[in-house]
Coordinates of C-alpha atoms in Angstrom, one line a residue:
A1 CA -14.0 -22.9 -19.1
T2 CA -11.6 -22.6 -22.0
G3 CA -12.4 -19.0 -22.5
Y4 CA -12.0 -18.2 -18.8
A5 CA -8.6 -20.0 -18.8
E6 CA -7.5 -17.8 -21.6
I7 CA -8.7 -14.5 -19.8
L8 CA -6.9 -15.6 -16.6
K9 CA -3.7 -16.3 -18.5
E10 CA -3.9 -12.9 -20.2
L11 CA -4.5 -11.2 -16.8
E12 CA -1.5 -12.9 -15.4
D13 CA 0.6 -11.8 -18.4
A14 CA -0.6 -8.2 -17.9
L15 CA 0.3 -8.2 -14.2
C16 CA 3.7 -9.6 -14.9
L17 CA 4.3 -6.9 -17.4
I18 CA 3.1 -4.2 -14.9
T19 CA 5.3 -5.5 -11.9
E20 CA 8.1 -6.6 -14.2
F21 CA 8.0 -9.9 -12.3
D22 CA 8.2 -13.4 -13.8
A23 CA 5.1 -15.2 -12.5
V24 CA 1.7 -14.5 -10.8
S25 CA -0.7 -16.5 -8.7
L26 CA -4.3 -15.3 -8.9
Q27 CA -5.4 -17.5 -5.9
P28 CA -5.3 -15.2 -2.8
N29 CA -8.7 -13.6 -2.1
S30 CA -7.5 -10.4 -0.5
G31 CA -4.4 -8.3 0.1
A32 CA -4.0 -9.9 3.6
Q33 CA -4.2 -13.4 2.1
G34 CA -1.6 -12.3 -0.6
E35 CA 0.7 -11.3 2.2
L36 CA 0.4 -14.7 3.8
A37 CA 0.9 -16.4 0.5
G38 CA 3.9 -14.3 -0.4
L39 CA 5.6 -14.9 3.0
M40 CA 4.9 -18.6 2.7
V41 CA 6.6 -18.6 -0.7
I42 CA 9.7 -16.9 0.8
R43 CA 9.8 -19.5 3.6
A44 CA 9.4 -22.3 1.0
Y45 CA 12.2 -20.9 -1.0
Q46 CA 14.6 -20.5 2.0
R47 CA 13.7 -24.0 3.4
D48 CA 14.6 -25.3 -0.1
R49 CA 18.0 -23.8 0.3
G50 CA 18.4 -25.3 3.7
Q51 CA 18.0 -22.0 5.5
L52 CA 15.7 -23.2 8.2
K53 CA 16.9 -20.7 10.9
R54 CA 15.6 -17.7 8.8
D55 CA 12.4 -16.7 10.7
V56 CA 12.7 -12.9 11.3
V57 CA 10.6 -10.4 9.4
L58 CA 11.4 -6.7 9.6
I59 CA 8.4 -4.4 9.4
P60 CA 8.5 -0.6 9.5
A61 CA 6.5 1.0 12.3
S62 CA 4.3 2.7 9.6
A63 CA 3.1 -0.6 8.0
H64 CA -0.4 -1.8 7.5
G65 CA -1.7 -3.8 10.6
T66 CA -2.1 -6.8 8.3
N67 CA 1.7 -6.9 7.8
P68 CA 2.7 -8.2 11.3
A69 CA -0.5 -10.3 11.5
S70 CA 0.5 -12.1 8.3
A71 CA 3.9 -12.6 9.5
V72 CA 2.8 -14.2 12.8
M73 CA 0.4 -16.5 10.8
A74 CA 3.3 -17.6 8.6
G75 CA 5.2 -18.5 11.8
M76 CA 7.7 -15.9 11.8
T77 CA 9.0 -13.4 14.4
V78 CA 8.2 -9.7 13.8
V79 CA 10.8 -7.1 14.5
V80 CA 9.7 -3.5 14.1
I81 CA 11.9 -0.9 12.3
K82 CA 11.6 2.7 13.5
C83 CA 10.6 5.6 11.2
S84 CA 12.6 8.8 11.0
E85 CA 11.0 12.2 11.5
N86 CA 10.2 12.6 7.7
G87 CA 8.3 9.4 7.7
D88 CA 10.9 7.2 5.9
V89 CA 12.3 4.0 7.3
D90 CA 15.0 4.8 9.8
L91 CA 18.1 3.6 7.8
Q92 CA 20.3 3.4 10.8
D93 CA 17.8 1.2 12.7
L94 CA 17.3 -0.9 9.7
Q95 CA 21.1 -1.5 9.3
D96 CA 21.4 -2.3 13.1
K97 CA 18.5 -4.8 13.0
V98 CA 19.7 -6.4 9.7
I99 CA 23.1 -6.9 11.2
K100 CA 21.7 -8.1 14.5
F101 CA 19.4 -10.7 13.0
S102 CA 21.6 -11.4 9.9
L103 CA 21.6 -15.2 10.3
R104 CA 17.8 -15.3 11.1
L105 CA 16.7 -12.7 8.5
S106 CA 14.0 -14.1 6.4
A107 CA 12.4 -10.9 5.0
L108 CA 11.6 -7.2 5.0
M109 CA 7.9 -6.2 4.5
I110 CA 7.7 -2.7 3.1
T111 CA 4.9 -0.6 1.5
Y112 CA 5.9 1.6 -1.5
P113 CA 5.0 4.5 -1.7
S114 CA 5.0 4.3 2.0
T115 CA 1.8 4.3 4.2
H116 CA 3.0 8.0 5.0
G117 CA 2.2 8.9 1.5
V118 CA 5.7 9.5 0.2
F119 CA 8.0 7.7 -2.2
E120 CA 10.7 6.3 0.2
E121 CA 14.0 8.0 -1.0
G122 CA 16.3 5.1 -0.2
I123 CA 14.0 2.2 -1.3
Q124 CA 16.7 0.6 -3.5
D125 CA 19.4 0.9 -0.9
I126 CA 17.0 -0.7 1.6
C127 CA 16.3 -3.7 -0.6
R128 CA 20.0 -4.1 -1.3
L129 CA 21.0 -4.0 2.3
V130 CA 18.4 -6.8 3.1
H131 CA 19.6 -8.9 0.1
E132 CA 23.2 -8.6 1.3
H133 CA 22.3 -10.4 4.6
G134 CA 20.4 -13.2 2.8
G135 CA 16.8 -11.8 3.2
L136 CA 14.1 -11.3 0.7
V137 CA 11.9 -8.2 0.2
Y138 CA 8.1 -8.4 0.2
M139 CA 6.5 -5.3 -1.1
D140 CA 3.0 -4.5 0.2
G141 CA 1.2 -3.5 -3.1
A142 CA -1.6 -1.5 -1.3
N143 CA -0.2 1.7 -3.0
M144 CA 0.4 0.2 -6.3
N145 CA -1.9 2.8 -8.0
A146 CA 1.1 5.2 -7.5
Q147 CA 3.5 3.0 -9.4
V148 CA 1.9 1.4 -12.5
G149 CA 3.6 2.5 -15.7
L150 CA 6.1 4.7 -13.9
T151 CA 8.1 2.1 -11.7
S152 CA 7.6 -1.5 -10.5
P153 CA 8.2 -3.6 -7.6
S154 CA 11.0 -5.3 -9.5
R155 CA 12.7 -2.1 -10.3
I156 CA 12.8 -1.1 -6.7
G157 CA 14.4 -4.4 -5.8
A158 CA 11.6 -6.4 -4.2
D159 CA 11.3 -10.2 -4.7
V160 CA 7.5 -10.6 -4.3
C161 CA 4.4 -8.3 -4.0
H162 CA 0.7 -8.6 -3.7
L163 CA -1.7 -6.5 -5.8
N164 CA -5.0 -5.2 -4.5
L165 CA -7.0 -5.7 -7.7
H166 CA -10.1 -4.2 -5.9
K167 CA -8.1 -1.1 -5.4
T168 CA -5.6 -0.4 -8.3
F169 CA -7.2 -2.6 -11.0
A170 CA -10.8 -2.5 -10.7
I171 CA -13.9 -0.4 -10.1
P172 CA -11.5 1.5 -9.5
H173 CA -11.0 2.4 -5.9
G174 CA -14.1 2.6 -3.7
G175 CA -15.9 -0.5 -4.8
G176 CA -14.7 -1.9 -1.4
G177 CA -14.6 -5.5 -2.4
P178 CA -14.9 -8.4 -2.7
G179 CA -11.2 -8.4 -2.6
M180 CA -8.5 -10.0 -4.6
G181 CA -4.8 -10.1 -3.7
P182 CA -2.8 -11.9 -6.4
I183 CA 1.0 -12.2 -5.8
A184 CA 3.6 -11.6 -8.3
V185 CA 7.1 -13.1 -7.8
A186 CA 10.6 -12.9 -9.3
S187 CA 11.9 -15.9 -11.2
H188 CA 13.6 -17.6 -8.3
L189 CA 10.4 -17.8 -6.5
K190 CA 8.2 -19.0 -9.3
K191 CA 8.3 -22.7 -8.5
F192 CA 7.0 -22.0 -5.0
L193 CA 3.7 -20.3 -5.9
P194 CA 0.4 -21.8 -4.4
G195 CA -0.5 -25.2 -5.8
H196 CA -4.0 -26.7 -6.1
P197 CA -5.4 -30.1 -6.9
Y198 CA -7.0 -28.5 -10.1
L199 CA -3.9 -26.6 -11.2
D200 CA -1.6 -28.1 -13.9
R201 CA 1.4 -26.1 -12.7
T202 CA 1.4 -27.5 -9.2
Q203 CA 4.7 -28.9 -8.4
E204 CA 6.4 -30.7 -5.4
T205 CA 7.8 -27.3 -4.5
S206 CA 4.6 -25.4 -4.5
I207 CA 3.2 -24.2 -1.2
P208 CA -0.3 -25.6 -0.3
P209 CA -3.4 -23.8 -1.6
V210 CA -4.2 -20.6 0.2
S211 CA -7.8 -20.5 -1.1
A212 CA -10.5 -23.1 -1.6
A213 CA -10.6 -22.4 -5.5
P214 CA -7.6 -22.4 -7.8
W215 CA -8.1 -18.8 -9.0
G216 CA -9.7 -17.3 -5.9
S217 CA -12.9 -15.3 -6.7
A218 CA -12.4 -15.9 -10.4
S219 CA -15.5 -14.0 -11.5
I220 CA -14.3 -10.7 -10.2
L221 CA -10.9 -11.1 -12.0
L222 CA -12.9 -10.1 -15.0
I223 CA -13.4 -6.7 -13.7
S224 CA -9.6 -6.2 -13.4
Y225 CA -9.0 -7.8 -16.8
G226 CA -11.5 -5.5 -18.5
Y227 CA -10.0 -2.4 -16.7
I228 CA -6.5 -3.2 -17.8
R229 CA -7.4 -4.2 -21.4
L230 CA -9.6 -1.1 -22.0
L231 CA -7.2 1.3 -20.6
G232 CA -4.1 -0.3 -22.2
P233 CA -0.6 0.6 -21.3
D234 CA -1.0 4.4 -21.8
G235 CA -4.3 4.5 -19.9
V236 CA -3.0 2.6 -16.7
T237 CA 0.0 4.9 -16.7
E238 CA -2.2 8.1 -17.0
A239 CA -4.4 6.7 -14.1
T240 CA -1.2 6.7 -11.9
K241 CA -0.2 10.2 -12.9
T242 CA -3.7 11.4 -12.1
A243 CA -3.6 9.7 -8.7
I244 CA -0.4 11.5 -7.8
L245 CA -1.6 14.8 -9.3
N246 CA -4.9 14.7 -7.4
A247 CA -3.1 14.2 -4.0
N248 CA -0.7 17.0 -4.8
Y249 CA -3.6 19.3 -5.9
I250 CA -5.4 18.8 -2.6
K251 CA -2.1 19.4 -0.8
A252 CA -1.5 22.8 -2.7
R253 CA -5.1 23.9 -2.0
L254 CA -5.3 22.9 1.8
E255 CA -1.7 23.2 3.1
K256 CA -2.4 26.7 4.4
C257 CA -5.4 25.5 6.3
F258 CA -4.0 22.2 7.7
D259 CA -0.5 21.0 8.5
V260 CA 0.7 18.2 6.1
L261 CA 2.7 15.7 8.1
Y262 CA 5.1 14.1 5.6
T263 CA 6.4 15.2 2.2
R264 CA 9.5 14.5 0.0
A265 CA 12.3 16.9 0.2
N266 CA 10.8 18.7 -3.0
G267 CA 7.5 19.3 -1.0
R268 CA 5.5 16.7 -2.9
V269 CA 3.6 13.8 -1.7
A270 CA 2.8 10.5 -3.6
H271 CA -0.9 9.5 -4.0
E272 CA -2.2 10.2 -0.4
L273 CA -1.4 12.8 2.3
I274 CA -1.8 13.1 5.9
F275 CA -3.3 16.2 7.6
D276 CA -2.0 16.6 11.2
L277 CA -4.8 17.9 13.6
R278 CA -2.9 17.5 16.8
R279 CA -2.2 21.2 17.0
V280 CA -5.8 22.0 16.4
K281 CA -6.8 19.6 19.2
T282 CA -4.4 21.2 21.7
A283 CA -5.7 24.6 20.8
T284 CA -9.4 24.0 20.6
G285 CA -10.2 20.5 21.8
I286 CA -11.6 19.7 18.2
S287 CA -10.2 16.3 17.2
E288 CA -9.6 14.5 14.0
E289 CA -12.8 12.6 14.6
D290 CA -14.8 15.7 14.9
V291 CA -13.5 16.8 11.5
A292 CA -14.3 13.4 10.0
K293 CA -17.8 13.4 11.3
R294 CA -18.3 17.1 10.1
L295 CA -17.2 16.0 6.6
I296 CA -20.3 13.6 6.6
D297 CA -22.4 16.7 7.2
Y298 CA -20.9 18.1 3.9
G299 CA -21.8 14.9 2.1
F300 CA -18.4 13.1 2.2
H301 CA -17.6 9.6 3.5
A302 CA -15.1 10.2 6.3
P303 CA -11.4 9.6 5.4
T304 CA -9.0 7.2 7.3
V305 CA -8.8 8.5 10.8
S306 CA -5.7 8.2 13.1
F307 CA -3.8 5.8 10.8
P308 CA -0.9 5.5 10.4
V309 CA -0.3 8.3 12.9
A310 CA -2.8 9.1 15.8
G311 CA -4.5 12.5 15.6
T312 CA -4.4 12.7 11.9
L313 CA -6.6 12.4 8.8
M314 CA -5.4 10.5 5.7
I315 CA -6.8 11.8 2.4
E316 CA -6.3 9.4 -0.6
P317 CA -8.3 11.1 -3.6
T318 CA -7.1 8.4 -6.1
E319 CA -7.4 8.5 -9.8
S320 CA -11.1 8.2 -10.0
E321 CA -12.3 11.6 -8.7
S322 CA -13.0 14.5 -11.1
L323 CA -11.6 18.0 -10.6
S324 CA -15.1 19.3 -9.7
E325 CA -15.4 16.7 -6.9
L326 CA -11.8 17.4 -5.7
D327 CA -12.7 21.1 -5.4
R328 CA -16.0 20.3 -3.6
F329 CA -14.0 18.4 -1.1
C330 CA -11.4 21.2 -0.7
D331 CA -14.2 23.8 -0.4
A332 CA -15.6 21.7 2.6
M333 CA -12.3 21.4 4.2
V334 CA -11.7 25.3 3.9
S335 CA -15.2 25.7 5.3
I336 CA -14.5 23.4 8.3
H337 CA -11.1 25.3 8.8
S338 CA -13.1 28.5 9.2
E339 CA -15.4 26.7 11.7
I340 CA -12.3 25.7 13.7
E341 CA -11.0 29.3 13.5
A342 CA -14.3 30.5 15.0
V343 CA -13.8 28.4 18.0
E344 CA -10.1 29.4 18.3
D345 CA -11.0 33.1 18.1
G346 CA -13.8 32.8 20.6
R347 CA -16.5 33.6 18.1
A348 CA -18.1 30.1 18.6
D349 CA -18.6 28.3 22.0
P350 CA -15.9 25.9 22.8
I351 CA -18.3 23.1 23.6
N352 CA -21.6 23.9 21.8
N353 CA -20.4 24.4 18.2
V354 CA -21.0 22.7 14.8
L355 CA -17.9 20.6 15.1

């Protein structure tokens, strides 16, 4: 048990270093449970300061579905923020809602890079605006594999985040679980981290346990510990760069065949990208689901369909695919594009075709 305790402490220290936050709780068993724990910590902090009326959580329309679910479970009221045409948070709508709910504002939940696969241009201004009105910022760490070693939740201005260890710090990507969703917090939230009867650091201010065990699914923490220690600072940064490079490589190879929905002003994406197939469906009747199922014929697990935008495919190659595998995927998509063209040109039957 002493050896385990040492490993868990070293893992906490590593995650503090990576997030540039002050403390970590390894208790939450999934990203969604991390969200709930993080919001409960925010509530405990605000109650401790006598701010009992703060119960509104602002959530962008592009957010993961678990965000609003976690906020409701934490007893909060969800207010949705619009997204602009380029996929970023609509700053005007955010400003309006922040002012409207200023006295009730508890937190903003935001994913960075965004669920639309771009680095939100005004992220620091967004966090500053929320802080000016007494709210805190919860950063959804689902896309942390595009941050490690290059930036951090602390640097963008967040107060708390969860980390999907089974995504960014494990098998990596594609192990599927079991999940782990530790939360990292800034110094002002440290004393509110989840307590547990077996934890020495449980304080009167700690929120109740969010998991039956003090360190969640402790055995799988060893995978993330090994991953981080074996790669070291240079290795985890290289993984981040590779994830971003892989997504932009796929974009460069396929953007002539499929419309890419969102990019930054410089034409780049973060670690994932969205192909918009709505024009294809209008022209041919072939849907994003048809393309996803056709990819299975080419030997690929179908990517995310119609999230976060209906009628689209989200491609997230991550850091763990080799160049030959990326090319194999791109070749399949080019081939599928030619099959779509055959229907469009009348060379294939509109109903009875391979797609």
